PDB file of C-alpha atoms in Angstrom:
ATOM      1  CA  UNK A1256      54.160 -18.524  10.124  1.00 50.00           C
ATOM      2  CA  UNK A1257      52.013 -20.521   7.668  1.00 50.00           C
ATOM      3  CA  UNK A1258      48.995 -20.188   9.967  1.00 47.00           C
ATOM      4  CA  UNK A1259      49.476 -16.417  10.021  1.00 43.00           C
ATOM      5  CA  UNK A1260      49.703 -16.299   6.218  1.00 48.00           C
ATOM      6  CA  UNK A1261      46.508 -18.369   5.876  1.00 49.00           C
ATOM      7  CA  UNK A1262      44.733 -16.067   8.312  1.00 44.00           C
ATOM      8  CA  UNK A1263      45.797 -12.992   6.321  1.00 41.00           C
ATOM      9  CA  UNK A1264      44.612 -14.561   3.052  1.00 42.00           C
ATOM     10  CA  UNK A1265      41.206 -15.464   4.531  1.00 45.00           C
ATOM     11  CA  UNK A1266      40.830 -12.004   6.042  1.00 47.00           C
ATOM     12  CA  UNK A1267      41.606 -10.368   2.696  1.00 46.00           C
ATOM     13  CA  UNK A1268      38.999 -12.550   0.964  1.00 47.00           C
ATOM     14  CA  UNK A1269      36.386 -11.516   3.508  1.00 43.00           C
ATOM     15  CA  UNK A1270      37.223  -7.842   2.978  1.00 43.00           C
ATOM     16  CA  UNK A1271      36.969  -8.216  -0.814  1.00 42.00           C
ATOM     17  CA  UNK A1272      33.612  -9.973  -0.478  1.00 48.00           C
ATOM     18  CA  UNK A1273      32.225  -7.242   1.769  1.00 48.00           C
ATOM     19  CA  UNK A1274      33.385  -4.531  -0.633  1.00 42.00           C
ATOM     20  CA  UNK A1275      31.739  -6.375  -3.549  1.00 46.00           C
ATOM     21  CA  UNK A1276      28.447  -6.637  -1.651  1.00 43.00           C
ATOM     22  CA  UNK A1277      28.488  -2.932  -0.749  1.00 43.00           C
ATOM     23  CA  UNK A1278      29.275  -1.866  -4.315  1.00 40.00           C
ATOM     24  CA  UNK A1279      26.619  -4.199  -5.738  1.00 47.00           C
ATOM     25  CA  UNK A1280      23.982  -2.806  -3.408  1.00 44.00           C
ATOM     26  CA  UNK A1281      24.461   0.645  -4.895  1.00 40.00           C
ATOM     27  CA  UNK A1282      24.535  -0.358  -8.532  1.00 42.00           C
ATOM     28  CA  UNK A1283      21.271  -1.098 -10.333  1.00 42.00           C
ATOM     29  CA  UNK A1284      20.996  -1.237 -14.081  1.00 42.00           C
ATOM     30  CA  UNK A1285      18.695  -2.538 -16.755  1.00 41.00           C
ATOM     31  CA  UNK A1286      15.540  -1.496 -18.473  1.00 46.00           C
ATOM     32  CA  UNK A1287      11.876  -2.041 -17.753  1.00 46.00           C
ATOM     33  CA  UNK A1288       8.768  -1.839 -19.928  1.00 48.00           C
ATOM     34  CA  UNK A1289      10.763  -1.203 -23.095  1.00 47.00           C
ATOM     35  CA  UNK A1290      12.359   2.082 -21.996  1.00 48.00           C
ATOM     36  CA  UNK A1291      15.564   3.077 -20.269  1.00 53.00           C
ATOM     37  CA  UNK A1292      15.441   5.334 -17.222  1.00 50.00           C
ATOM     38  CA  UNK A1293      17.817   6.360 -14.479  1.00 54.00           C
ATOM     39  CA  UNK A1294      17.685   3.878 -11.620  1.00 52.00           C
ATOM     40  CA  UNK A1295      17.963   5.474  -8.209  1.00 47.00           C
ATOM     41  CA  UNK A1296      20.447   4.040  -5.716  1.00 49.00           C
ATOM     42  CA  UNK A1297      18.610   2.126  -3.020  1.00 45.00           C
ATOM     43  CA  UNK A1298      18.644   3.930   0.329  1.00 43.00           C
ATOM     44  CA  UNK A1299      16.846   1.990   3.014  1.00 43.00           C
ATOM     45  CA  UNK A1300      15.080   4.322   5.451  1.00 41.00           C
ATOM     46  CA  UNK A1301      16.671   7.369   3.894  1.00 43.00           C
ATOM     47  CA  UNK A1302      15.516  10.468   2.078  1.00 43.00           C
ATOM     48  CA  UNK A1303      16.836  12.264  -0.970  1.00 46.00           C
ATOM     49  CA  UNK A1304      19.853  13.493   0.961  1.00 47.00           C
ATOM     50  CA  UNK A1305      20.628  10.115   2.431  1.00 46.00           C
ATOM     51  CA  UNK A1306      19.572  11.061   5.941  1.00 51.00           C
ATOM     52  CA  UNK A1307      17.710   8.798   8.341  1.00 48.00           C
ATOM     53  CA  UNK A1308      13.983   9.537   8.506  1.00 51.00           C
ATOM     54  CA  UNK A1309      12.479   8.674  11.879  1.00 43.00           C
ATOM     55  CA  UNK A1310       8.840   8.853  10.714  1.00 48.00           C
ATOM     56  CA  UNK A1311       8.935   7.096   7.348  1.00 64.00           C
ATOM     57  CA  UNK A1312      10.427   3.758   6.360  1.00 91.00           C
ATOM     58  CA  UNK A1313       9.743   3.695   2.646  1.00 95.00           C
ATOM     59  CA  UNK A1314       9.908  -0.066   2.344  1.00 94.00           C
ATOM     60  CA  UNK A1315       7.422  -0.435   5.206  1.00 95.00           C
ATOM     61  CA  UNK A1316       5.192   2.239   3.670  1.00 95.00           C
ATOM     62  CA  UNK A1317       5.070   0.325   0.374  1.00 96.00           C
ATOM     63  CA  UNK A1318       4.234  -2.892   2.217  1.00 96.00           C
ATOM     64  CA  UNK A1319       1.393  -1.075   3.990  1.00 96.00           C
ATOM     65  CA  UNK A1320       0.077   0.132   0.633  1.00 97.00           C
ATOM     66  CA  UNK A1321       0.154  -3.303  -0.981  1.00 97.00           C
ATOM     67  CA  UNK A1322      -1.470  -4.908   2.085  1.00 97.00           C
ATOM     68  CA  UNK A1323      -4.208  -2.247   2.015  1.00 97.00           C
ATOM     69  CA  UNK A1324      -3.289  -1.009   5.471  1.00 97.00           C
ATOM     70  CA  UNK A1325      -2.234   2.414   4.171  1.00 96.00           C
ATOM     71  CA  UNK A1326      -5.322   3.792   2.398  1.00 96.00           C
ATOM     72  CA  UNK A1327      -6.794   7.046   1.078  1.00 96.00           C
ATOM     73  CA  UNK A1328      -3.366   8.550   0.379  1.00 95.00           C
ATOM     74  CA  UNK A1329      -3.015  11.287  -2.244  1.00 95.00           C
ATOM     75  CA  UNK A1330       0.675  10.980  -3.138  1.00 95.00           C
ATOM     76  CA  UNK A1331       3.721   9.026  -2.075  1.00 96.00           C
ATOM     77  CA  UNK A1332       5.801  10.516   0.786  1.00 94.00           C
ATOM     78  CA  UNK A1333       8.283  13.002  -0.646  1.00 93.00           C
ATOM     79  CA  UNK A1334      11.059  11.224   1.212  1.00 93.00           C
ATOM     80  CA  UNK A1335      10.289   8.012  -0.697  1.00 95.00           C
ATOM     81  CA  UNK A1336      10.572   9.207  -4.299  1.00 95.00           C
ATOM     82  CA  UNK A1337      14.059   7.715  -4.639  1.00 94.00           C
ATOM     83  CA  UNK A1338      13.048   4.407  -3.132  1.00 95.00           C
ATOM     84  CA  UNK A1339       9.874   4.100  -5.246  1.00 96.00           C
ATOM     85  CA  UNK A1340      11.785   5.068  -8.377  1.00 96.00           C
ATOM     86  CA  UNK A1341      14.386   2.435  -7.662  1.00 96.00           C
ATOM     87  CA  UNK A1342      11.705  -0.192  -7.021  1.00 97.00           C
ATOM     88  CA  UNK A1343       9.804   0.521 -10.227  1.00 98.00           C
ATOM     89  CA  UNK A1344      12.805   0.805 -12.524  1.00 97.00           C
ATOM     90  CA  UNK A1345      14.852  -1.949 -10.964  1.00 96.00           C
ATOM     91  CA  UNK A1346      14.247  -5.683 -11.021  1.00 96.00           C
ATOM     92  CA  UNK A1347      11.928  -6.023  -8.028  1.00 97.00           C
ATOM     93  CA  UNK A1348       8.784  -4.576  -9.608  1.00 98.00           C
ATOM     94  CA  UNK A1349       9.045  -6.990 -12.530  1.00 98.00           C
ATOM     95  CA  UNK A1350       9.805  -9.863 -10.167  1.00 98.00           C
ATOM     96  CA  UNK A1351       6.796  -9.085  -7.958  1.00 98.00           C
ATOM     97  CA  UNK A1352       4.528  -8.870 -11.005  1.00 98.00           C
ATOM     98  CA  UNK A1353       5.903 -12.158 -12.308  1.00 98.00           C
ATOM     99  CA  UNK A1354       5.070 -13.904  -9.031  1.00 98.00           C
ATOM    100  CA  UNK A1355       1.467 -12.666  -9.117  1.00 98.00           C
ATOM    101  CA  UNK A1356       0.940 -13.623 -12.755  1.00 98.00           C
ATOM    102  CA  UNK A1357       2.554 -17.021 -12.292  1.00 98.00           C
ATOM    103  CA  UNK A1358       0.180 -17.835  -9.436  1.00 98.00           C
ATOM    104  CA  UNK A1359      -2.766 -16.669 -11.530  1.00 98.00           C
ATOM    105  CA  UNK A1360      -1.789 -18.986 -14.379  1.00 98.00           C
ATOM    106  CA  UNK A1361      -1.128 -21.949 -12.094  1.00 98.00           C
ATOM    107  CA  UNK A1362      -4.612 -21.479 -10.668  1.00 98.00           C
ATOM    108  CA  UNK A1363      -6.201 -21.180 -14.126  1.00 98.00           C
ATOM    109  CA  UNK A1364      -4.523 -24.390 -15.285  1.00 98.00           C
ATOM    110  CA  UNK A1365      -6.392 -26.358 -12.613  1.00 98.00           C
ATOM    111  CA  UNK A1366      -9.805 -25.371 -13.991  1.00 98.00           C
ATOM    112  CA  UNK A1367     -12.033 -27.031 -16.548  1.00 98.00           C
ATOM    113  CA  UNK A1368     -12.646 -24.022 -18.769  1.00 98.00           C
ATOM    114  CA  UNK A1369     -16.124 -23.535 -20.223  1.00 98.00           C
ATOM    115  CA  UNK A1370     -17.474 -21.179 -22.876  1.00 97.00           C
ATOM    116  CA  UNK A1371     -18.851 -18.867 -20.187  1.00 98.00           C
ATOM    117  CA  UNK A1372     -15.641 -18.510 -18.162  1.00 98.00           C
ATOM    118  CA  UNK A1373     -14.088 -15.044 -18.212  1.00 98.00           C
ATOM    119  CA  UNK A1374     -11.113 -13.304 -16.651  1.00 99.00           C
ATOM    120  CA  UNK A1375     -11.372  -9.610 -15.770  1.00 99.00           C
ATOM    121  CA  UNK A1376      -8.326  -7.410 -16.342  1.00 99.00           C
ATOM    122  CA  UNK A1377      -7.990  -3.821 -15.195  1.00 98.00           C
ATOM    123  CA  UNK A1378      -6.020  -1.676 -17.672  1.00 98.00           C
ATOM    124  CA  UNK A1379      -3.806   1.030 -16.167  1.00 98.00           C
ATOM    125  CA  UNK A1380      -0.826  -0.489 -14.313  1.00 98.00           C
ATOM    126  CA  UNK A1381      -2.364  -3.912 -14.877  1.00 98.00           C
ATOM    127  CA  UNK A1382      -2.540  -4.378 -18.638  1.00 98.00           C
ATOM    128  CA  UNK A1383      -0.824  -1.214 -19.851  1.00 98.00           C
ATOM    129  CA  UNK A1384       2.039   0.583 -18.113  1.00 98.00           C
ATOM    130  CA  UNK A1385       2.039   4.336 -17.567  1.00 98.00           C
ATOM    131  CA  UNK A1386       5.483   4.241 -16.010  1.00 98.00           C
ATOM    132  CA  UNK A1387       6.916   6.559 -18.640  1.00 97.00           C
ATOM    133  CA  UNK A1388       4.403   9.215 -17.596  1.00 98.00           C
ATOM    134  CA  UNK A1389       4.954   8.732 -13.874  1.00 97.00           C
ATOM    135  CA  UNK A1390       8.739   8.727 -14.258  1.00 96.00           C
ATOM    136  CA  UNK A1391       8.362  12.292 -15.521  1.00 96.00           C
ATOM    137  CA  UNK A1392       6.067  13.195 -12.594  1.00 95.00           C
ATOM    138  CA  UNK A1393       7.980  11.995  -9.564  1.00 96.00           C
ATOM    139  CA  UNK A1394       6.653   8.413  -9.472  1.00 97.00           C
ATOM    140  CA  UNK A1395       3.512   9.587  -7.689  1.00 96.00           C
ATOM    141  CA  UNK A1396       4.989  12.296  -5.464  1.00 96.00           C
ATOM    142  CA  UNK A1397       3.278  14.974  -7.569  1.00 95.00           C
ATOM    143  CA  UNK A1398      -0.477  15.396  -7.030  1.00 92.00           C
ATOM    144  CA  UNK A1399      -2.590  13.749  -9.725  1.00 93.00           C
ATOM    145  CA  UNK A1400      -3.055  16.009 -12.746  1.00 96.00           C
ATOM    146  CA  UNK A1401      -6.047  14.804 -14.752  1.00 96.00           C
ATOM    147  CA  UNK A1402      -5.295  17.012 -17.761  1.00 97.00           C
ATOM    148  CA  UNK A1403      -1.678  15.922 -18.051  1.00 97.00           C
ATOM    149  CA  UNK A1404      -2.506  12.247 -17.558  1.00 98.00           C
ATOM    150  CA  UNK A1405      -5.280  12.313 -20.165  1.00 98.00           C
ATOM    151  CA  UNK A1406      -2.877  13.896 -22.642  1.00 98.00           C
ATOM    152  CA  UNK A1407      -0.570  10.933 -22.075  1.00 98.00           C
ATOM    153  CA  UNK A1408      -3.414   8.404 -22.440  1.00 98.00           C
ATOM    154  CA  UNK A1409      -4.580  10.018 -25.656  1.00 98.00           C
ATOM    155  CA  UNK A1410      -1.171   9.419 -27.219  1.00 98.00           C
ATOM    156  CA  UNK A1411      -2.013   5.713 -27.136  1.00 98.00           C
ATOM    157  CA  UNK A1412       1.625   4.775 -26.559  1.00 98.00           C
ATOM    158  CA  UNK A1413       1.483   2.916 -23.238  1.00 98.00           C
ATOM    159  CA  UNK A1414       3.401  -0.373 -23.496  1.00 98.00           C
ATOM    160  CA  UNK A1415       2.162  -3.669 -22.119  1.00 98.00           C
ATOM    161  CA  UNK A1416       3.206  -4.787 -18.680  1.00 98.00           C
ATOM    162  CA  UNK A1417       5.340  -7.766 -19.757  1.00 98.00           C
ATOM    163  CA  UNK A1418       4.179 -10.283 -17.157  1.00 98.00           C
ATOM    164  CA  UNK A1419       0.531  -9.323 -17.624  1.00 98.00           C
ATOM    165  CA  UNK A1420       0.822  -9.821 -21.373  1.00 98.00           C
ATOM    166  CA  UNK A1421       2.312 -13.268 -20.773  1.00 98.00           C
ATOM    167  CA  UNK A1422      -0.585 -14.135 -18.473  1.00 98.00           C
ATOM    168  CA  UNK A1423      -3.099 -12.822 -21.008  1.00 98.00           C
ATOM    169  CA  UNK A1424      -1.620 -14.992 -23.779  1.00 98.00           C
ATOM    170  CA  UNK A1425      -1.598 -18.078 -21.553  1.00 98.00           C
ATOM    171  CA  UNK A1426      -5.207 -17.546 -20.504  1.00 98.00           C
ATOM    172  CA  UNK A1427      -6.316 -17.079 -24.110  1.00 98.00           C
ATOM    173  CA  UNK A1428      -4.428 -20.267 -24.913  1.00 98.00           C
ATOM    174  CA  UNK A1429      -6.459 -22.081 -22.261  1.00 98.00           C
ATOM    175  CA  UNK A1430      -9.677 -20.864 -23.857  1.00 98.00           C
ATOM    176  CA  UNK A1431     -10.495 -18.203 -21.258  1.00 98.00           C
ATOM    177  CA  UNK A1432     -12.379 -15.166 -22.539  1.00 98.00           C
ATOM    178  CA  UNK A1433     -10.932 -11.788 -21.526  1.00 98.00           C
ATOM    179  CA  UNK A1434     -12.853  -8.758 -20.290  1.00 99.00           C
ATOM    180  CA  UNK A1435     -11.090  -5.438 -19.799  1.00 99.00           C
ATOM    181  CA  UNK A1436     -12.768  -3.320 -17.119  1.00 98.00           C
ATOM    182  CA  UNK A1437     -11.285   0.157 -16.761  1.00 98.00           C
ATOM    183  CA  UNK A1438     -12.018   3.467 -15.114  1.00 98.00           C
ATOM    184  CA  UNK A1439     -11.084   5.252 -18.325  1.00 98.00           C
ATOM    185  CA  UNK A1440     -14.044   7.282 -19.671  1.00 98.00           C
ATOM    186  CA  UNK A1441     -16.101   6.617 -22.801  1.00 98.00           C
ATOM    187  CA  UNK A1442     -14.236   9.233 -24.808  1.00 98.00           C
ATOM    188  CA  UNK A1443     -11.029   7.211 -24.436  1.00 98.00           C
ATOM    189  CA  UNK A1444     -12.511   3.945 -25.694  1.00 98.00           C
ATOM    190  CA  UNK A1445     -11.146   4.297 -29.228  1.00 98.00           C
ATOM    191  CA  UNK A1446      -7.599   5.205 -28.226  1.00 98.00           C
ATOM    192  CA  UNK A1447      -7.608   2.491 -25.554  1.00 98.00           C
ATOM    193  CA  UNK A1448      -8.704  -0.125 -28.090  1.00 98.00           C
ATOM    194  CA  UNK A1449      -5.907   0.884 -30.459  1.00 98.00           C
ATOM    195  CA  UNK A1450      -3.353   1.018 -27.631  1.00 98.00           C
ATOM    196  CA  UNK A1451      -4.278  -2.465 -26.409  1.00 98.00           C
ATOM    197  CA  UNK A1452      -3.901  -3.953 -29.879  1.00 98.00           C
ATOM    198  CA  UNK A1453      -0.623  -2.127 -30.493  1.00 98.00           C
ATOM    199  CA  UNK A1454       0.706  -3.429 -27.170  1.00 98.00           C
ATOM    200  CA  UNK A1455      -0.072  -7.044 -28.075  1.00 98.00           C
ATOM    201  CA  UNK A1456      -3.590  -7.648 -26.725  1.00 98.00           C
ATOM    202  CA  UNK A1457      -5.322  -8.750 -29.903  1.00 97.00           C
ATOM    203  CA  UNK A1458      -8.566 -10.332 -28.772  1.00 98.00           C
ATOM    204  CA  UNK A1459     -11.100  -9.932 -25.984  1.00 98.00           C
ATOM    205  CA  UNK A1460     -14.757 -10.453 -25.234  1.00 98.00           C
ATOM    206  CA  UNK A1461     -15.491  -6.939 -23.952  1.00 98.00           C
ATOM    207  CA  UNK A1462     -13.789  -3.644 -23.215  1.00 98.00           C
ATOM    208  CA  UNK A1463     -15.823  -1.864 -20.543  1.00 98.00           C
ATOM    209  CA  UNK A1464     -15.110   1.847 -20.106  1.00 98.00           C
ATOM    210  CA  UNK A1465     -16.744   4.101 -17.556  1.00 98.00           C
ATOM    211  CA  UNK A1466     -19.932   5.977 -18.339  1.00 97.00           C
ATOM    212  CA  UNK A1467     -19.160   9.034 -16.233  1.00 94.00           C
ATOM    213  CA  UNK A1468     -22.769  10.212 -16.455  1.00 96.00           C
ATOM    214  CA  UNK A1469     -24.198   6.942 -15.178  1.00 96.00           C
ATOM    215  CA  UNK A1470     -21.543   6.571 -12.482  1.00 97.00           C
ATOM    216  CA  UNK A1471     -21.067  10.229 -11.576  1.00 95.00           C
ATOM    217  CA  UNK A1472     -19.881  10.613  -7.991  1.00 94.00           C
ATOM    218  CA  UNK A1473     -19.426   6.885  -7.384  1.00 96.00           C
ATOM    219  CA  UNK A1474     -16.252   5.150  -6.258  1.00 98.00           C
ATOM    220  CA  UNK A1475     -14.293   2.721  -8.404  1.00 98.00           C
ATOM    221  CA  UNK A1476     -15.445  -0.078  -6.101  1.00 98.00           C
ATOM    222  CA  UNK A1477     -19.102   0.753  -6.778  1.00 98.00           C
ATOM    223  CA  UNK A1478     -18.603   1.158 -10.533  1.00 98.00           C
ATOM    224  CA  UNK A1479     -16.609  -2.032 -11.037  1.00 98.00           C
ATOM    225  CA  UNK A1480     -18.889  -4.075  -8.779  1.00 98.00           C
ATOM    226  CA  UNK A1481     -21.899  -2.995 -10.817  1.00 98.00           C
ATOM    227  CA  UNK A1482     -20.242  -3.856 -14.130  1.00 98.00           C
ATOM    228  CA  UNK A1483     -19.094  -7.251 -12.875  1.00 98.00           C
ATOM    229  CA  UNK A1484     -22.645  -7.934 -11.690  1.00 98.00           C
ATOM    230  CA  UNK A1485     -23.907  -7.207 -15.220  1.00 98.00           C
ATOM    231  CA  UNK A1486     -21.427  -9.732 -16.599  1.00 98.00           C
ATOM    232  CA  UNK A1487     -22.669 -12.417 -14.223  1.00 98.00           C
ATOM    233  CA  UNK A1488     -26.290 -11.557 -15.003  1.00 98.00           C
ATOM    234  CA  UNK A1489     -25.412 -12.209 -18.667  1.00 98.00           C
ATOM    235  CA  UNK A1490     -24.420 -15.718 -17.643  1.00 98.00           C
ATOM    236  CA  UNK A1491     -20.662 -15.336 -17.456  1.00 98.00           C
ATOM    237  CA  UNK A1492     -18.565 -16.886 -14.703  1.00 98.00           C
ATOM    238  CA  UNK A1493     -15.709 -14.681 -13.467  1.00 98.00           C
ATOM    239  CA  UNK A1494     -13.028 -17.243 -12.729  1.00 98.00           C
ATOM    240  CA  UNK A1495     -10.320 -14.630 -12.180  1.00 98.00           C
ATOM    241  CA  UNK A1496      -9.898 -10.910 -11.584  1.00 99.00           C
ATOM    242  CA  UNK A1497      -6.583  -9.048 -11.669  1.00 98.00           C
ATOM    243  CA  UNK A1498      -5.779  -5.412 -10.925  1.00 98.00           C
ATOM    244  CA  UNK A1499      -3.237  -3.074  -9.395  1.00 98.00           C
ATOM    245  CA  UNK A1500      -5.732  -1.294  -7.122  1.00 98.00           C
ATOM    246  CA  UNK A1501      -7.684  -2.808  -4.259  1.00 98.00           C
ATOM    247  CA  UNK A1502     -10.717  -1.053  -5.726  1.00 98.00           C
ATOM    248  CA  UNK A1503     -10.375  -3.446  -8.701  1.00 98.00           C
ATOM    249  CA  UNK A1504     -10.769  -6.405  -6.382  1.00 98.00           C
ATOM    250  CA  UNK A1505     -13.097  -5.338  -3.565  1.00 98.00           C
ATOM    251  CA  UNK A1506     -16.876  -4.974  -3.509  1.00 98.00           C
ATOM    252  CA  UNK A1507     -19.305  -7.510  -4.959  1.00 98.00           C
ATOM    253  CA  UNK A1508     -19.116 -10.039  -7.779  1.00 98.00           C
ATOM    254  CA  UNK A1509     -15.333 -10.047  -7.514  1.00 98.00           C
ATOM    255  CA  UNK A1510     -14.880 -13.471  -9.097  1.00 98.00           C
ATOM    256  CA  UNK A1511     -13.664 -16.844  -7.863  1.00 98.00           C
ATOM    257  CA  UNK A1512     -10.126 -15.573  -7.229  1.00 98.00           C
ATOM    258  CA  UNK A1513      -8.503 -12.161  -7.260  1.00 98.00           C
ATOM    259  CA  UNK A1514      -4.871 -11.231  -7.900  1.00 98.00           C
ATOM    260  CA  UNK A1515      -3.266  -7.961  -6.781  1.00 98.00           C
ATOM    261  CA  UNK A1516      -0.423  -6.519  -8.843  1.00 98.00           C
ATOM    262  CA  UNK A1517       1.977  -4.044  -7.191  1.00 98.00           C
ATOM    263  CA  UNK A1518       1.439  -0.306  -7.583  1.00 98.00           C
ATOM    264  CA  UNK A1519       2.925   2.149  -5.087  1.00 97.00           C
ATOM    265  CA  UNK A1520       2.377   5.209  -7.324  1.00 97.00           C
ATOM    266  CA  UNK A1521      -1.262   6.088  -6.696  1.00 97.00           C
ATOM    267  CA  UNK A1522      -4.413   5.086  -4.822  1.00 97.00           C
ATOM    268  CA  UNK A1523      -7.949   4.839  -6.198  1.00 97.00           C
ATOM    269  CA  UNK A1524     -10.877   4.290  -3.840  1.00 94.00           C
TER     270      UNK A1524
END
């Protein structure tokens, strides 16, 4: 009789544990980047209606994007808006960014920093977060709207990506000079400068914005390679380079080491 009672007790504990795991898997809460948003329930391999999608595994699609196997895409799959929203507003996005920035700092600590050593930071989704804008535009499911995005940029209200700001402060503390290299145009230089300072980035060697006349019709890879080459021709040594797009990190004069931050919302060639 006692053996039967013990078996029943153990079985009940197992059932309670399974129920707790199931409930926990569907409850995400918290805030990211200084703002509160709805966090979508995680649905592995499911669409908005919770149905199985034979052609698209959203988690696998995101992995393909980050590994640069999925390229030249214009928007995220419609079926993945819930998954991407959950990823960005939940804990995983912050955790992934933290891992990248931690490795960047651990690498920088091993170096003997000189007066000519610089670290190149991209801006959008690397230094500053536009998540508030993209949360209102389907997390990348809507086609890119240049007018709407520029209106957001011109507000100058983008917060810092927390882990990137930590890395920035640590690098400055090591004596590394910071260069911001962005695809934002010349007419956004003033608002970008103010936004960076407001977000906590108080000092840097250079802020390089894109001369759209000089680089008309060129890819981001071509533009950023050319600007990094200019930096090296001035005698600077690019010890590190961090960005959310592969176009921040590919091409020439990429630096001694590159670090890729996650961004499943858009693709820039």
